[in-house]
């Protein structure tokens, strides 16, 4: 048979949505997410001198907080005989293994081996990733080389109160990001949620455009301006949400990070910037605490969503509780779990109202294709404007 020239480009050379949803070490999606700072914990959740085991982007790690209050993210296993390092003790700005006392600094370098007659005779290092604090969250840079500058959002730093919360979800992070820019669903899925402040009374007309930080999705309603929801590459969205505290004088600015634990689970870090005068800070925080405490006494969100998904409860019979703040969480959880732990996107039939989702995938695929081909990646802007309510 005559020799034939290699086919110039085959479908295998092209990246696909599959590459976005898989984010473990070495995957294209994982390499891309690791090129930006990712939130890994809430500052208030880890006291000085404590450690916690974390799984992030498929990697098992240990977050610890040194005596100075600084955070450090290192590997999960001791380099000596492999025990779980989060069971060790914080010692100054380092972490000492509970088994034989080997100690690691914040970059993962072994700096003490008290059980060895000739300690430190060869250099040993486990994983160590730099950490920073911003808006009450701990961010880590898990990529190669020098970390980029941390993005910053000046409208969250001005007057008002910033609070955050962290929730674990049992499905792939990317369907949650797609849900966050799918504003059409608010008029159906959340139609009975009073918490939506009226934006759920009508199905908006969706349009979208590229920006220097990712994309913007507009939801136009018959009265008033367009609601702008932003997507900040690679895995952050920003939207505005109605106030629910008596002293709040306008809609809240929201940030929602979706960070993979592994390919089938993720964490959301939601940051709220509430427009509340400083004089009402304590009252606002007490109001918020009571809201969460009251919800914690009720049937867990997980049990309600399981009841609906298994046919023991009808969707329309989900009880309205408290201020309604967790109604959207229950509804969103049901429909995103209902998509499967990773959406089978080959069976979808997207419509014109899905324009933001189409653009989002396109932007991600362009970036992953460039990463795979060794071509330059987009230099995304480090900030974005405040979202708008459209009401
Ligand atoms: S296993 Fe950690 S010091 Fe031995
Ligand atoms: Fe939703």
Coordinates of N, CA, C and O and ligand atoms in Angstrom, one line a residue, residues 78-83 85 97-102 104 115, ligand 1:
X78 N 2.3 12.7 55.0 CA 3.7 12.9 55.5 C 4.7 12.2 54.6 O 4.4 11.0 54.2
X79 N 5.8 12.8 54.3 CA 6.8 12.2 53.4 C 7.5 11.0 54.1 O 8.2 10.2 53.4
X80 N 7.4 10.9 55.4 CA 8.1 9.8 56.1 C 7.4 8.5 55.8 O 7.9 7.7 55.0
X81 N 6.3 8.2 56.5 CA 5.6 7.0 56.2 C 4.1 7.2 55.9 O 3.3 6.3 56.2
X82 N 3.8 8.3 55.4 CA 2.6 8.5 54.7 C 1.3 8.7 55.5 O 0.2 8.5 55.0
X83 N 1.4 9.1 56.8 CA 0.2 9.3 57.5 C -0.5 10.6 57.1 O 0.1 11.5 56.5
X85 N -1.5 14.1 57.3 CA -0.9 15.3 57.9 C -1.9 16.1 58.7 O -1.5 16.8 59.6
X97 N 4.1 16.4 62.0 CA 3.4 15.2 61.9 C 3.2 14.5 63.3 O 4.1 14.5 64.1
X98 N 2.0 13.9 63.5 CA 1.7 13.4 64.8 C 2.5 12.0 65.0 O 2.6 11.6 66.2
X99 N 3.0 11.4 64.0 CA 3.5 10.0 64.1 C 5.0 10.0 64.7 O 5.2 9.5 65.8
X100 N 5.9 10.7 64.0 CA 7.3 10.7 64.5 C 7.8 12.2 64.5 O 9.0 12.4 64.7
X101 N 6.9 13.1 64.3 CA 7.3 14.5 64.6 C 8.0 15.2 63.5 O 8.5 16.3 63.7
X102 N 8.1 14.7 62.3 CA 8.7 15.5 61.2 C 7.8 16.7 61.0 O 6.6 16.7 61.1
X104 N 7.0 20.3 58.7 CA 6.9 20.9 57.3 C 6.7 22.4 57.5 O 5.9 22.8 58.3
X115 N 13.1 12.5 65.1 CA 13.3 11.0 65.3 C 14.6 10.5 64.6 O 14.9 9.3 64.8
Ligands
LIG1 S1 4.8 9.4 59.3 FE1 5.1 11.5 59.7 S2 6.9 11.6 60.9 FE2 6.6 9.5 60.5

